[in-house]
Amino acid sequence: MSTIFTQIVEGEIPARIVYEDETTVAFLDANPLSPGHTLVIPKDEYERLDDVPDDVATDLYATIHRMVPAVEDAVDADATTVAFNNGEAAGQEVPHVHCHIVPRFEDDDAGPIHAMFGQRPELDDDELDELADDIESRA
Ligand code: AMP
């Protein structure tokens, strides 16, 4: 069963497509967080960011880079929050990689992504060093 976003790519269900090229598509989110909320996806179906091949990742970023100013200008936004919910535990509902471009306004009161976390972990220097080494070794 293909994802709802693949159905949009295939033209099986309607969407307000605002940009399309060989490998990526951008369209308005059907349930926008703010006016102009746009999703950018690879046309091929990949569930998570690490499933996306390098060349498609490059294309995906190029489309995000192109669409951020287009969206901001269209709705006269002061800023944008640009984010991926990467995996179910992070709130990803559609298992097809998608980047949210959400226009932001000085008075929208939505806060930064930091506002999602009420509490922060207390990590000492040794723990931070160990984490940095571990991540570096996998990069
Ligand atoms: P996420 O929670 O990151 O998986 O976000 C999925 C997003 O897809 C939500 O913001 C939905 O409003 C949006 N969405 C779901 N179905 C459609 C659709 N048919 N057309 C456009 N956007 C959709």
PDB file of C-alpha atoms and ligand atoms in Angstrom:
ATOM      1  CA  MET A   1       0.000   0.000   0.000  1.00  0.00           C
ATOM      2  CA  SER A   2       1.551   3.275  -1.082  1.00  0.00           C
ATOM      3  CA  THR A   3       1.630   6.303   1.198  1.00  0.00           C
ATOM      4  CA  ILE A   4      -0.788   9.180   0.801  1.00  0.00           C
ATOM      5  CA  PHE A   5       2.139  11.268  -0.462  1.00  0.00           C
ATOM      6  CA  THR A   6       2.939   8.722  -3.179  1.00  0.00           C
ATOM      7  CA  GLN A   7      -0.714   8.947  -4.178  1.00  0.00           C
ATOM      8  CA  ILE A   8      -0.227  12.723  -4.536  1.00  0.00           C
ATOM      9  CA  VAL A   9       2.917  12.180  -6.643  1.00  0.00           C
ATOM     10  CA  GLU A  10       1.005   9.718  -8.846  1.00  0.00           C
ATOM     11  CA  GLY A  11      -1.884  12.194  -9.231  1.00  0.00           C
ATOM     12  CA  GLU A  12      -4.291   9.752  -7.594  1.00  0.00           C
ATOM     13  CA  ILE A  13      -5.409  12.270  -4.990  1.00  0.00           C
ATOM     14  CA  PRO A  14      -5.466  16.042  -5.309  1.00  0.00           C
ATOM     15  CA  ALA A  15      -2.952  18.402  -3.741  1.00  0.00           C
ATOM     16  CA  ARG A  16      -1.998  22.034  -4.138  1.00  0.00           C
ATOM     17  CA  ILE A  17       1.370  21.414  -5.757  1.00  0.00           C
ATOM     18  CA  VAL A  18       3.579  24.522  -5.655  1.00  0.00           C
ATOM     19  CA  TYR A  19       6.797  23.092  -7.113  1.00  0.00           C
ATOM     20  CA  GLU A  20       7.850  19.897  -8.838  1.00  0.00           C
ATOM     21  CA  ASP A  21      11.007  18.586 -10.488  1.00  0.00           C
ATOM     22  CA  GLU A  22      12.313  15.170 -11.464  1.00  0.00           C
ATOM     23  CA  THR A  23      12.849  13.875  -7.934  1.00  0.00           C
ATOM     24  CA  THR A  24      10.980  16.164  -5.515  1.00  0.00           C
ATOM     25  CA  VAL A  25       7.595  17.816  -5.017  1.00  0.00           C
ATOM     26  CA  ALA A  26       6.341  20.594  -2.738  1.00  0.00           C
ATOM     27  CA  PHE A  27       2.656  21.038  -1.901  1.00  0.00           C
ATOM     28  CA  LEU A  28       0.526  22.805   0.676  1.00  0.00           C
ATOM     29  CA  ASP A  29      -0.150  20.926   3.882  1.00  0.00           C
ATOM     30  CA  ALA A  30      -3.851  19.981   3.982  1.00  0.00           C
ATOM     31  CA  ASN A  31      -4.088  20.879   7.677  1.00  0.00           C
ATOM     32  CA  PRO A  32      -1.751  23.881   7.950  1.00  0.00           C
ATOM     33  CA  LEU A  33      -0.175  25.075  11.190  1.00  0.00           C
ATOM     34  CA  SER A  34      -0.045  28.543   9.650  1.00  0.00           C
ATOM     35  CA  PRO A  35      -0.968  29.995   6.244  1.00  0.00           C
ATOM     36  CA  GLY A  36       1.511  28.759   3.634  1.00  0.00           C
ATOM     37  CA  HIS A  37       2.582  25.610   5.554  1.00  0.00           C
ATOM     38  CA  THR A  38       4.266  23.593   2.823  1.00  0.00           C
ATOM     39  CA  LEU A  39       5.622  20.052   2.648  1.00  0.00           C
ATOM     40  CA  VAL A  40       8.628  19.060   0.551  1.00  0.00           C
ATOM     41  CA  ILE A  41       9.049  15.377  -0.282  1.00  0.00           C
ATOM     42  CA  PRO A  42      11.175  13.092  -2.412  1.00  0.00           C
ATOM     43  CA  LYS A  43       8.953  11.568  -5.107  1.00  0.00           C
ATOM     44  CA  ASP A  44      10.165   8.103  -4.252  1.00  0.00           C
ATOM     45  CA  GLU A  45       8.961   6.651  -0.993  1.00  0.00           C
ATOM     46  CA  TYR A  46      11.523   6.568   1.827  1.00  0.00           C
ATOM     47  CA  GLU A  47      10.303   6.282   5.388  1.00  0.00           C
ATOM     48  CA  ARG A  48      13.120   7.987   7.267  1.00  0.00           C
ATOM     49  CA  LEU A  49      15.890  10.439   6.478  1.00  0.00           C
ATOM     50  CA  ASP A  50      18.592   7.793   6.661  1.00  0.00           C
ATOM     51  CA  ASP A  51      16.758   5.759   4.010  1.00  0.00           C
ATOM     52  CA  VAL A  52      17.162   8.591   1.474  1.00  0.00           C
ATOM     53  CA  PRO A  53      20.036   8.034  -0.998  1.00  0.00           C
ATOM     54  CA  ASP A  54      22.700  10.766  -1.123  1.00  0.00           C
ATOM     55  CA  ASP A  55      21.722  12.127  -4.537  1.00  0.00           C
ATOM     56  CA  VAL A  56      18.053  12.398  -3.591  1.00  0.00           C
ATOM     57  CA  ALA A  57      19.013  14.036  -0.271  1.00  0.00           C
ATOM     58  CA  THR A  58      20.913  16.663  -2.249  1.00  0.00           C
ATOM     59  CA  ASP A  59      17.886  17.276  -4.478  1.00  0.00           C
ATOM     60  CA  LEU A  60      15.598  17.395  -1.450  1.00  0.00           C
ATOM     61  CA  TYR A  61      17.712  20.041   0.240  1.00  0.00           C
ATOM     62  CA  ALA A  62      17.879  22.069  -2.972  1.00  0.00           C
ATOM     63  CA  THR A  63      14.080  22.127  -3.117  1.00  0.00           C
ATOM     64  CA  ILE A  64      13.823  23.104   0.562  1.00  0.00           C
ATOM     65  CA  HIS A  65      16.352  25.878  -0.080  1.00  0.00           C
ATOM     66  CA  ARG A  66      14.289  27.090  -3.017  1.00  0.00           C
ATOM     67  CA  MET A  67      10.922  26.889  -1.260  1.00  0.00           C
ATOM     68  CA  VAL A  68      11.757  28.596   2.070  1.00  0.00           C
ATOM     69  CA  PRO A  69      12.038  32.104   0.578  1.00  0.00           C
ATOM     70  CA  ALA A  70       9.116  31.438  -1.789  1.00  0.00           C
ATOM     71  CA  VAL A  71       6.859  30.499   1.128  1.00  0.00           C
ATOM     72  CA  GLU A  72       8.095  33.340   3.355  1.00  0.00           C
ATOM     73  CA  ASP A  73       7.548  35.922   0.613  1.00  0.00           C
ATOM     74  CA  ALA A  74       4.101  34.595  -0.302  1.00  0.00           C
ATOM     75  CA  VAL A  75       2.695  35.066   3.191  1.00  0.00           C
ATOM     76  CA  ASP A  76       4.993  37.884   4.313  1.00  0.00           C
ATOM     77  CA  ALA A  77       6.316  35.727   7.154  1.00  0.00           C
ATOM     78  CA  ASP A  78       8.885  36.989   9.647  1.00  0.00           C
ATOM     79  CA  ALA A  79      10.584  33.579   9.739  1.00  0.00           C
ATOM     80  CA  THR A  80      10.016  29.879   9.184  1.00  0.00           C
ATOM     81  CA  THR A  81      10.345  26.740  11.246  1.00  0.00           C
ATOM     82  CA  VAL A  82      11.793  24.060   8.963  1.00  0.00           C
ATOM     83  CA  ALA A  83      11.573  20.573  10.390  1.00  0.00           C
ATOM     84  CA  PHE A  84      11.284  16.846   9.834  1.00  0.00           C
ATOM     85  CA  ASN A  85       9.408  14.562  12.200  1.00  0.00           C
ATOM     86  CA  ASN A  86      11.851  11.716  11.588  1.00  0.00           C
ATOM     87  CA  GLY A  87      10.284   8.511  12.911  1.00  0.00           C
ATOM     88  CA  GLU A  88       7.093   7.636  14.741  1.00  0.00           C
ATOM     89  CA  ALA A  89       8.462   8.498  18.177  1.00  0.00           C
ATOM     90  CA  ALA A  90       9.158  11.995  16.880  1.00  0.00           C
ATOM     91  CA  GLY A  91       5.549  12.383  15.745  1.00  0.00           C
ATOM     92  CA  GLN A  92       5.916  11.260  12.130  1.00  0.00           C
ATOM     93  CA  GLU A  93       2.489  10.132  10.961  1.00  0.00           C
ATOM     94  CA  VAL A  94       3.038   9.693   7.234  1.00  0.00           C
ATOM     95  CA  PRO A  95       5.844   7.148   6.628  1.00  0.00           C
ATOM     96  CA  HIS A  96       7.218   9.055   3.627  1.00  0.00           C
ATOM     97  CA  VAL A  97       9.994  11.577   4.348  1.00  0.00           C
ATOM     98  CA  HIS A  98       8.632  15.117   4.349  1.00  0.00           C
ATOM     99  CA  CYS A  99      10.021  18.457   5.376  1.00  0.00           C
ATOM    100  CA  HIS A 100       7.623  20.919   6.999  1.00  0.00           C
ATOM    101  CA  ILE A 101       8.137  24.573   6.059  1.00  0.00           C
ATOM    102  CA  VAL A 102       5.992  26.444   8.566  1.00  0.00           C
ATOM    103  CA  PRO A 103       5.733  30.227   8.249  1.00  0.00           C
ATOM    104  CA  ARG A 104       6.274  32.031  11.532  1.00  0.00           C
ATOM    105  CA  PHE A 105       5.209  35.452  12.724  1.00  0.00           C
ATOM    106  CA  GLU A 106       6.518  37.658  15.524  1.00  0.00           C
ATOM    107  CA  ASP A 107       3.276  37.307  17.486  1.00  0.00           C
ATOM    108  CA  ASP A 108       2.392  33.664  16.790  1.00  0.00           C
ATOM    109  CA  ASP A 109       3.401  32.485  20.292  1.00  0.00           C
ATOM    110  CA  ALA A 110       4.336  29.016  18.988  1.00  0.00           C
ATOM    111  CA  GLY A 111       7.857  29.198  20.419  1.00  0.00           C
ATOM    112  CA  PRO A 112      11.012  27.453  19.240  1.00  0.00           C
ATOM    113  CA  ILE A 113      11.314  23.677  18.843  1.00  0.00           C
ATOM    114  CA  HIS A 114      12.989  23.766  22.286  1.00  0.00           C
ATOM    115  CA  ALA A 115       9.509  24.418  23.707  1.00  0.00           C
ATOM    116  CA  MET A 116       8.548  20.795  22.920  1.00  0.00           C
ATOM    117  CA  PHE A 117      10.679  19.623  25.862  1.00  0.00           C
ATOM    118  CA  GLY A 118       9.601  20.632  29.363  1.00  0.00           C
ATOM    119  CA  GLN A 119      12.674  19.087  30.928  1.00  0.00           C
ATOM    120  CA  ARG A 120      16.259  18.769  29.772  1.00  0.00           C
ATOM    121  CA  PRO A 121      18.708  16.019  30.725  1.00  0.00           C
ATOM    122  CA  GLU A 122      21.503  16.886  33.120  1.00  0.00           C
ATOM    123  CA  LEU A 123      24.711  15.731  31.446  1.00  0.00           C
ATOM    124  CA  ASP A 124      28.134  16.303  32.932  1.00  0.00           C
ATOM    125  CA  ASP A 125      31.269  17.001  30.888  1.00  0.00           C
ATOM    126  CA  ASP A 126      32.342  13.329  30.803  1.00  0.00           C
ATOM    127  CA  GLU A 127      28.964  12.226  29.522  1.00  0.00           C
ATOM    128  CA  LEU A 128      28.997  14.963  26.869  1.00  0.00           C
ATOM    129  CA  ASP A 129      32.545  13.974  25.800  1.00  0.00           C
ATOM    130  CA  GLU A 130      31.527  10.332  25.554  1.00  0.00           C
ATOM    131  CA  LEU A 131      28.443  11.200  23.501  1.00  0.00           C
ATOM    132  CA  ALA A 132      30.445  13.444  21.175  1.00  0.00           C
ATOM    133  CA  ASP A 133      33.033  10.661  20.626  1.00  0.00           C
ATOM    134  CA  ASP A 134      30.338   8.079  19.994  1.00  0.00           C
ATOM    135  CA  ILE A 135      28.479  10.240  17.475  1.00  0.00           C
ATOM    136  CA  GLU A 136      31.728  11.300  15.772  1.00  0.00           C
ATOM    137  CA  SER A 137      32.740   7.641  15.351  1.00  0.00           C
ATOM    138  CA  ARG A 138      29.464   6.912  13.538  1.00  0.00           C
ATOM    139  CA  ALA A 139      29.396  10.020  11.305  1.00  0.00           C
TER     140      ALA A 139
HETATM  141  P1  AMP B   1       3.839  14.298  10.115  1.00  0.00           P
HETATM  142  O1  AMP B   1       3.073  14.305  11.413  1.00  0.00           O
HETATM  143  O2  AMP B   1       5.178  14.946  10.213  1.00  0.00           O
HETATM  144  O3  AMP B   1       3.882  12.916   9.500  1.00  0.00           O
HETATM  145  O4  AMP B   1       3.008  15.248   9.159  1.00  0.00           O
HETATM  146  C1  AMP B   1       2.136  14.800   8.185  1.00  0.00           C
HETATM  147  C2  AMP B   1       1.523  16.041   7.580  1.00  0.00           C
HETATM  148  O5  AMP B   1       0.866  15.682   6.387  1.00  0.00           O
HETATM  149  C3  AMP B   1       0.464  16.733   8.458  1.00  0.00           C
HETATM  150  O6  AMP B   1       0.857  18.082   8.694  1.00  0.00           O
HETATM  151  C4  AMP B   1      -0.810  16.623   7.651  1.00  0.00           C
HETATM  152  O7  AMP B   1      -1.633  17.762   7.773  1.00  0.00           O
HETATM  153  C5  AMP B   1      -0.278  16.467   6.238  1.00  0.00           C
HETATM  154  N1  AMP B   1      -1.144  15.755   5.316  1.00  0.00           N
HETATM  155  C6  AMP B   1      -1.747  14.573   5.518  1.00  0.00           C
HETATM  156  N2  AMP B   1      -2.455  14.215   4.419  1.00  0.00           N
HETATM  157  C7  AMP B   1      -2.269  15.205   3.503  1.00  0.00           C
HETATM  158  C8  AMP B   1      -2.723  15.426   2.177  1.00  0.00           C
HETATM  159  N3  AMP B   1      -3.515  14.548   1.555  1.00  0.00           N
HETATM  160  N4  AMP B   1      -2.338  16.553   1.541  1.00  0.00           N
HETATM  161  C9  AMP B   1      -1.537  17.442   2.144  1.00  0.00           C
HETATM  162  N5  AMP B   1      -1.062  17.287   3.406  1.00  0.00           N
HETATM  163  C10 AMP B   1      -1.437  16.190   4.078  1.00  0.00           C
END
